[in-house]
Short mmCIF file of C-alpha atoms and ligand atoms in Angstrom, two decimals:
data_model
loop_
_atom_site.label_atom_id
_atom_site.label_comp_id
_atom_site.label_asym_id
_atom_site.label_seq_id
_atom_site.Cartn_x
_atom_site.Cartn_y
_atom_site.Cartn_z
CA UNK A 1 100.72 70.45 107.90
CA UNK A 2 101.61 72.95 104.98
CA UNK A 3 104.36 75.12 105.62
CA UNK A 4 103.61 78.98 105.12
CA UNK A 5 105.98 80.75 102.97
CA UNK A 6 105.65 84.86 104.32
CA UNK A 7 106.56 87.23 101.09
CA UNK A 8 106.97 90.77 101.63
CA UNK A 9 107.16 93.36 98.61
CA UNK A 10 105.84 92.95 95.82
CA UNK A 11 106.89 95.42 93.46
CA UNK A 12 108.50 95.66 90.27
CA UNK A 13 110.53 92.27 91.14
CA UNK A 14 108.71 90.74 94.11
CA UNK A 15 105.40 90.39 91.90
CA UNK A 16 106.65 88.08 89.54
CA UNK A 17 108.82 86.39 91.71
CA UNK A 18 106.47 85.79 94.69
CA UNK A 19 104.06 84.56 91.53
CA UNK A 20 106.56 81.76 90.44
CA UNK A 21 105.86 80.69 94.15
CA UNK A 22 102.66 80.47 93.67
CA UNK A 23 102.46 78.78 90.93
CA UNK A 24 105.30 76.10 92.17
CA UNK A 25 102.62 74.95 94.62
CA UNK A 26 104.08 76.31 97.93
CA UNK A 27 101.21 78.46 100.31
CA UNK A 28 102.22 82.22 100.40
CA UNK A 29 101.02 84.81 102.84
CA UNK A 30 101.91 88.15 100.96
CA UNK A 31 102.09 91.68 102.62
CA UNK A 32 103.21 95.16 100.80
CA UNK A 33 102.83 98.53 102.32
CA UNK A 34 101.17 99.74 99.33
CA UNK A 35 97.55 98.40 98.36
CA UNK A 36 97.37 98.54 95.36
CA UNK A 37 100.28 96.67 95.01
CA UNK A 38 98.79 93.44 97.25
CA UNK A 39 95.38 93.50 95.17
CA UNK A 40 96.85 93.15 92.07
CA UNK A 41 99.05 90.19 93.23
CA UNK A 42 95.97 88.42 94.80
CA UNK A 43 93.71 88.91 91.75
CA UNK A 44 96.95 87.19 89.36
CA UNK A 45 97.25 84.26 92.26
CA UNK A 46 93.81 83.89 93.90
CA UNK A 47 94.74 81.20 96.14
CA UNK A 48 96.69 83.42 98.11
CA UNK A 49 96.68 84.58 101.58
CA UNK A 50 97.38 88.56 102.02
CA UNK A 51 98.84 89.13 105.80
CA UNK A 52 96.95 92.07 108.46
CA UNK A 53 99.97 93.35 109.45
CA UNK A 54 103.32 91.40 110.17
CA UNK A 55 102.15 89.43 113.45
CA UNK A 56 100.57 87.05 110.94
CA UNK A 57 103.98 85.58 109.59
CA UNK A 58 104.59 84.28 112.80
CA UNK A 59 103.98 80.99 111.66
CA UNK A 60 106.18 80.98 108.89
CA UNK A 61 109.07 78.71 108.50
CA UNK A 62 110.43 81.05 105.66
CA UNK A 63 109.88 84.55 105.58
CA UNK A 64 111.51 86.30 102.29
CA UNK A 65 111.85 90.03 101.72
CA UNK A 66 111.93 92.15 97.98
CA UNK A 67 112.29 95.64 99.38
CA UNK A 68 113.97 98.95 98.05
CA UNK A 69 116.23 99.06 100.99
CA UNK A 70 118.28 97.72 104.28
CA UNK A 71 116.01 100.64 105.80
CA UNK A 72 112.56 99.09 104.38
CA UNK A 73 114.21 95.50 105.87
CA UNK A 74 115.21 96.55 109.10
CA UNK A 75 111.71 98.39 109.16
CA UNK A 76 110.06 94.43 108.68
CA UNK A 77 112.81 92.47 110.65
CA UNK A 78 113.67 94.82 113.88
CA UNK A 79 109.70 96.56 113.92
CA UNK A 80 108.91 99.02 116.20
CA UNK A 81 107.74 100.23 119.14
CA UNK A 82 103.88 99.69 118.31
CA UNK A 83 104.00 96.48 115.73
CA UNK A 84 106.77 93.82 116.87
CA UNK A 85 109.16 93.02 113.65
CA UNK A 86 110.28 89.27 112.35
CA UNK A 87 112.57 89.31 114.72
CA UNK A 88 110.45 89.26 117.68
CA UNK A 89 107.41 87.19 116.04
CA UNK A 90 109.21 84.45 114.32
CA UNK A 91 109.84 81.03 115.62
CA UNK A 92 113.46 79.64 116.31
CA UNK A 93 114.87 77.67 113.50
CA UNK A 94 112.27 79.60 110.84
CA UNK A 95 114.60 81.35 108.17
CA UNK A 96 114.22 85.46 106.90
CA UNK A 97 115.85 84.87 103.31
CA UNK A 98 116.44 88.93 102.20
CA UNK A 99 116.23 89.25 98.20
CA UNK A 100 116.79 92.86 98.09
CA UNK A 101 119.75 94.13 97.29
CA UNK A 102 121.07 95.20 100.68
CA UNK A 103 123.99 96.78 102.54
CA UNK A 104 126.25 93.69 103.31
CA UNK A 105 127.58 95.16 106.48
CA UNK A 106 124.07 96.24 107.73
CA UNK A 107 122.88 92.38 106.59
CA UNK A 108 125.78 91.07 108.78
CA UNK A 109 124.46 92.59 111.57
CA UNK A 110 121.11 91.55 111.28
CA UNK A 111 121.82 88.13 110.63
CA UNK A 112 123.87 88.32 113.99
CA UNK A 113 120.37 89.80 116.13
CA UNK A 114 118.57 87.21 114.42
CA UNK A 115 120.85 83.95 114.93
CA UNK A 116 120.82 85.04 118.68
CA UNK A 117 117.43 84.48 118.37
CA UNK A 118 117.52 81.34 117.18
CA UNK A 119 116.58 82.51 113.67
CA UNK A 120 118.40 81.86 110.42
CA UNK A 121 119.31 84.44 108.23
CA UNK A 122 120.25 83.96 104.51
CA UNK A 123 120.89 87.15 101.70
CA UNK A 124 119.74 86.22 98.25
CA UNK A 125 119.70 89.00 95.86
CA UNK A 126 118.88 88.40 92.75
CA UNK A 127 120.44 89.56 89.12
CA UNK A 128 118.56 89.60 85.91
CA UNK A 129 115.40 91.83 86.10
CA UNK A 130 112.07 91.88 85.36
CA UNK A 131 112.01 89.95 82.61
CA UNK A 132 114.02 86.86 84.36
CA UNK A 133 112.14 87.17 87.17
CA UNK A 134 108.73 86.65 85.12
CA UNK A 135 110.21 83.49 83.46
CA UNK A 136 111.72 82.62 86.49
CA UNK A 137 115.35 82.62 85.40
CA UNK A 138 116.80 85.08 88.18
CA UNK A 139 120.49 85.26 88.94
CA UNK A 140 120.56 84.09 92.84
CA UNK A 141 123.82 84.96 94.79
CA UNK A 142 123.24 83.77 98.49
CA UNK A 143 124.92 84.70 101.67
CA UNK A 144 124.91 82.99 105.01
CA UNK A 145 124.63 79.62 106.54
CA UNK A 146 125.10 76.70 103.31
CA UNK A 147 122.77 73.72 105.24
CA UNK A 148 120.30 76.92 105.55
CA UNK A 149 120.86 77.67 102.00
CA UNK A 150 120.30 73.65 100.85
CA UNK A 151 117.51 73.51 103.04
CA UNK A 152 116.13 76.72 101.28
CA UNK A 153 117.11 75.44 97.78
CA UNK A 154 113.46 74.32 96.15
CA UNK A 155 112.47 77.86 97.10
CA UNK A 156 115.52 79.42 95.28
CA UNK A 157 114.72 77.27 92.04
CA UNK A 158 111.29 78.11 91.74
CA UNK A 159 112.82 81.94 91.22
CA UNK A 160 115.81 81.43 89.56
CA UNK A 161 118.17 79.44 87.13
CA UNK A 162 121.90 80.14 88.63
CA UNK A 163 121.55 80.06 92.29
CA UNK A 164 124.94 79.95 93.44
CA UNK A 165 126.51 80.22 97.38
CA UNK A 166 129.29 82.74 97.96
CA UNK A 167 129.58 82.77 101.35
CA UNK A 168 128.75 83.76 104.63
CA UNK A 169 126.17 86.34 105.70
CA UNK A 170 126.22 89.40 103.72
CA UNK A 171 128.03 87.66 101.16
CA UNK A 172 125.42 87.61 98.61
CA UNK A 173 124.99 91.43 99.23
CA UNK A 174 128.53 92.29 98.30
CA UNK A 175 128.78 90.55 95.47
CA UNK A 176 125.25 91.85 94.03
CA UNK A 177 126.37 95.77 94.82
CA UNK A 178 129.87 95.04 93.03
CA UNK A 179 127.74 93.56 89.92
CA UNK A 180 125.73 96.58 90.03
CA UNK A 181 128.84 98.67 89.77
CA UNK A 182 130.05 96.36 86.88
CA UNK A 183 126.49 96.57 84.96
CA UNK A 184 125.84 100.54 85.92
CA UNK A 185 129.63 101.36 84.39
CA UNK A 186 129.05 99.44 81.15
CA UNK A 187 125.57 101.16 80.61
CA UNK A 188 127.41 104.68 81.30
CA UNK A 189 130.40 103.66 78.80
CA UNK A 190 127.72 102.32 76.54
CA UNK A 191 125.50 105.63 76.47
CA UNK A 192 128.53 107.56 76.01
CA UNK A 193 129.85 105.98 73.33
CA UNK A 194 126.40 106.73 71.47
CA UNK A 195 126.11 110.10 72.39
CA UNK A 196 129.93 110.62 71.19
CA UNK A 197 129.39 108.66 68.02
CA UNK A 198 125.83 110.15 67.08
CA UNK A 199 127.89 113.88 67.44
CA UNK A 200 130.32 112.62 64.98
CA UNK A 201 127.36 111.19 62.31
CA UNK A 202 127.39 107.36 62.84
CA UNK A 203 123.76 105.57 63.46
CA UNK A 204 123.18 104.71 66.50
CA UNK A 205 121.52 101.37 65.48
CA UNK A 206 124.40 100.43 63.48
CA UNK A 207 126.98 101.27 66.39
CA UNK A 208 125.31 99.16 68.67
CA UNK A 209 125.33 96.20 66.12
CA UNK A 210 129.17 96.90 65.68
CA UNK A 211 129.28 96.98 69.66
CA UNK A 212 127.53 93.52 69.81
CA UNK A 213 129.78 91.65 67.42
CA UNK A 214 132.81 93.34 68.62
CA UNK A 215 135.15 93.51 72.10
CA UNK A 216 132.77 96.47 73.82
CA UNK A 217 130.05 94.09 73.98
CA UNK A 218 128.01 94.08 77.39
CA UNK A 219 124.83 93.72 79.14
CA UNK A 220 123.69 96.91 78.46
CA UNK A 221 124.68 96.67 74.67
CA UNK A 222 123.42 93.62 74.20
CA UNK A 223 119.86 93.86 75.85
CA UNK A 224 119.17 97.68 76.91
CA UNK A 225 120.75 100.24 74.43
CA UNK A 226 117.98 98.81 71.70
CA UNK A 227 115.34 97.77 73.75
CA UNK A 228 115.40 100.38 76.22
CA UNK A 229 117.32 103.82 74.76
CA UNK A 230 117.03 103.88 71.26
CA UNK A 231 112.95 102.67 71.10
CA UNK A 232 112.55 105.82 73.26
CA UNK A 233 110.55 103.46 75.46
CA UNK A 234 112.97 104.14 78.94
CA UNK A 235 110.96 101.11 80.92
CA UNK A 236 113.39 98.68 81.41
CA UNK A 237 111.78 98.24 84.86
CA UNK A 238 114.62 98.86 87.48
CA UNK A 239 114.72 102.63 88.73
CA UNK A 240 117.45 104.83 88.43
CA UNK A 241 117.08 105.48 92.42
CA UNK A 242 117.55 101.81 93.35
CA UNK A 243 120.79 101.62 90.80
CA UNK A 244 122.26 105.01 92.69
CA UNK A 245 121.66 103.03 96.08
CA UNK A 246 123.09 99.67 94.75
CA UNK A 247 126.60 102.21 93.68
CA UNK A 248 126.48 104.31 96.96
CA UNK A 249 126.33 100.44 98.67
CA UNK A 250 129.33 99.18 96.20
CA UNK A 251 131.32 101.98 97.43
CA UNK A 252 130.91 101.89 101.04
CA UNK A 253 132.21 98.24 101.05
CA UNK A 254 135.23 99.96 99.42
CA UNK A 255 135.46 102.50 102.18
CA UNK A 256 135.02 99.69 104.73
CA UNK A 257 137.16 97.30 102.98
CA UNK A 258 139.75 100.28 102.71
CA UNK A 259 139.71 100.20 98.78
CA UNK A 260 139.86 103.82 96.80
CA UNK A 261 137.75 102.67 93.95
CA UNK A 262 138.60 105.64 91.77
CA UNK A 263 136.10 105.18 88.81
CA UNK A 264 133.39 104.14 91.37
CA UNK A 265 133.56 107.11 92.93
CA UNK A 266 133.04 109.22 90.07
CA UNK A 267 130.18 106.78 88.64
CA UNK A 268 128.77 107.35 92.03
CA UNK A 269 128.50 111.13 91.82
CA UNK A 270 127.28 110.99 88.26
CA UNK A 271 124.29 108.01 89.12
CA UNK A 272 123.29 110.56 92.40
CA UNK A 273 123.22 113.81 90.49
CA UNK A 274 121.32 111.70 87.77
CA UNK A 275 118.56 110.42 90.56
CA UNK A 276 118.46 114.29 92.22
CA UNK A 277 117.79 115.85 88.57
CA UNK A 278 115.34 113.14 87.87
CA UNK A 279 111.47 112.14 89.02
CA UNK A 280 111.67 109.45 91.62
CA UNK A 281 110.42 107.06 89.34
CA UNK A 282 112.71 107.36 86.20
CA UNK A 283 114.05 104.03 85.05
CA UNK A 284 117.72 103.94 84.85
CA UNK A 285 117.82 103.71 81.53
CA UNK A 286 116.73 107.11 81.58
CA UNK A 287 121.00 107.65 82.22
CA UNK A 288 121.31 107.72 78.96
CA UNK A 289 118.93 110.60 78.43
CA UNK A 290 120.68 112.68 81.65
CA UNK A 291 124.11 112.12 79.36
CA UNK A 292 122.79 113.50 76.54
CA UNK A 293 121.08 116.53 77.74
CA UNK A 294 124.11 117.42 79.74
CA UNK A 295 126.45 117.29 76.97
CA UNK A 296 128.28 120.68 76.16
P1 LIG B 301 109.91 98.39 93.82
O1 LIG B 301 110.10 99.74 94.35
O2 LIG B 301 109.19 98.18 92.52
O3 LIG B 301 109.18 97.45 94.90
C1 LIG B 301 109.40 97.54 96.28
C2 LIG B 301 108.08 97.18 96.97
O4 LIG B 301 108.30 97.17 98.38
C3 LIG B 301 106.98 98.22 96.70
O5 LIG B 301 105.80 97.55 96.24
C4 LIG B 301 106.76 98.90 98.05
O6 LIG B 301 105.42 99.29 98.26
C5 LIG B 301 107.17 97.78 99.00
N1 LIG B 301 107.59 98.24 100.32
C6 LIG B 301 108.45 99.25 100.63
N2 LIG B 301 108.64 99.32 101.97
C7 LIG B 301 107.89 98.33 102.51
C8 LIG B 301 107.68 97.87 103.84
N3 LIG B 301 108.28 98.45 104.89
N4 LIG B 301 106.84 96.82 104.05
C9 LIG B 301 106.22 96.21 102.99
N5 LIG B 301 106.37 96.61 101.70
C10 LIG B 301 107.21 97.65 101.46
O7 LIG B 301 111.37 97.75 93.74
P2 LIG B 301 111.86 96.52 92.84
O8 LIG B 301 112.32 97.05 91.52
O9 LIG B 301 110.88 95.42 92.92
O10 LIG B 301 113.19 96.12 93.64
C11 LIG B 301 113.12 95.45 94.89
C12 LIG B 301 114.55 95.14 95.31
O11 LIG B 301 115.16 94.32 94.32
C13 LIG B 301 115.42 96.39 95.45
O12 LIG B 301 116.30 96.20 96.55
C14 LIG B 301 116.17 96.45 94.13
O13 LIG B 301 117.39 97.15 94.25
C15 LIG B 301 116.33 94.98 93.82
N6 LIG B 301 116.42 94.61 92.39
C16 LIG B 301 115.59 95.18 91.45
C17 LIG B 301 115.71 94.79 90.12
C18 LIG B 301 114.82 95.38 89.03
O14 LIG B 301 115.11 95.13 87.85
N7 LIG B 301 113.76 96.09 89.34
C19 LIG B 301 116.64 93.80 89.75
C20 LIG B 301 117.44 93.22 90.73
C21 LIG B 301 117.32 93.63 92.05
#
């Protein structure tokens, strides 16, 4: 018998990734709260199943989540009063893999209601975007159980390129919401250095050149500040909301962990007045813009 492989969320990342799937051979049953969303999916990958509600992934031996938040997962996972969740529906020994990036402490938990179940539990975000997620070259960090995460591994390559394990559950969480951190800082030092160096006459264009051959190379230099900023385009494709959640999550593990994380803190405030000021579905490249208008 084929095993069903449940996907749920298919936005800007679960799309393509849920399409790489697809195309690997394996039978997906899809499900997003938001129409639109699930059409366009099945028209790209007609030989796809789209679920009524969540009661049909009760069959599924592997059940993987791309969702904005630990809220939106514990929405799919725990249910609610009127539609059962994952939790209830799902077979023992049948594995929710969570690709979002999550709150590690809230993923612990989870994977702790779930393994008393009977139910494996592994946390897989994923680094790298849309465009690695198209060509199927995703950065996968997973959490939880290892013979879970071997077991799981075909599914992981049909995604990704670097799938690494880090640990136990929540693992993969932490270490994607301390990346974040790493990547949001570099784009803020980035932008500033532009908007500082534009105010004293250099070209931007030439700056980040300099910046690429040189020691302030990053991510953001290297494949955003181009691209992104100075093309006036702003559509890198991950939203300046999710980063300010992945930096609010980075700096509760350092409250938890009992770290002061002084330069996180202040990135934090600056990311969170950036999403407040901004339409909900700026990009976060749009940072850069926020910078620049606020300058004195
Ligand atoms: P998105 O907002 O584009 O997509 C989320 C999808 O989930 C939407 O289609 C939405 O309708 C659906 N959804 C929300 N609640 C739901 C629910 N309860 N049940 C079913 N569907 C629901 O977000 P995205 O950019 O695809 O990001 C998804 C996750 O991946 C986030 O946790 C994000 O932080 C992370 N991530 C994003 C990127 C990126 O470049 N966009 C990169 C790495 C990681």
């Amino acid at each position: 018998m084929t095993q069903t492989i449940g996907f749920i969320g298919l936005g800007m990342m679960g799309m393509p990734m849920a399409g790489r799937l697809a195309a690997a051979g394996h039978t997906l049953l899809v499900a997003d709260t938001a129409a639109a969303a699930v059409q366009a999916f099945l028209k790209a990958n007609p030989t796809v199943t789209q679920a009524a509600g969540l009661t049909d992934f009760a069959a599924a031996c592997v059940v993987i989540t791309m969702l904005p938040s630990s809220d939106a997962v514990d929405s799919v996972v725990r249910g609610s009063d009127a539609a059962p969740g994952l939790l209830t529906l799902l077979q023992p020994d049948s594995v929710v893999i969570d690709m979002s990036s999550s709150e590690p402490g809230r993923t612990r938990q989870l994977a702790g209601e779930l393994a008393a179940k009977g139910i494996h539990m592994l946390d897989a975000p994923v680094s790298g975007g849309v465009k690695r997620a198209v060509d199927g070259s995703l950065a996968i960090m997973v959490g939880g159980p290892e013979p879970i995460a071997t077991r799981c591994q075909s599914l992981f390559e049909a995604m990704g390129k670097t799938i690494r394990h880090v640990g136990g559950p929540g693992a993969g969480h932490a270490v994607k919401a301390l990346n974040n951190y790493v990547s949001a800082a570099g784009l803020v030092a980035a932008a500033e250095a532009l908007i500082v160096g534009q105010a004293f006459g250099l070209d931007p264009a030439v700056m980040t050149d300099v910046f690429n051959s040189s020691t302030g190379r990053n991510n953001s230099t290297e494949n955003k500040l181009k691209q992104f900023i100075l093309s006036g385009k702003f559509d890198a494709g991950f939203s300046l909301r999710l980063m300010d959640k992945d930096l609010a999550t980075a700096l509760k593990l350092a409250q938890d962990v009992g770290q002061p994380m002084e330069l996180g803190r202040h990135l934090v405030g600056l990311w969170h007045d950036a999403a407040g000021a901004l339409p909900p579905q700026a990009d976060h490249t749009e940072i850069f813009r926020y910078l620049d208008s606020h300058k004195k």
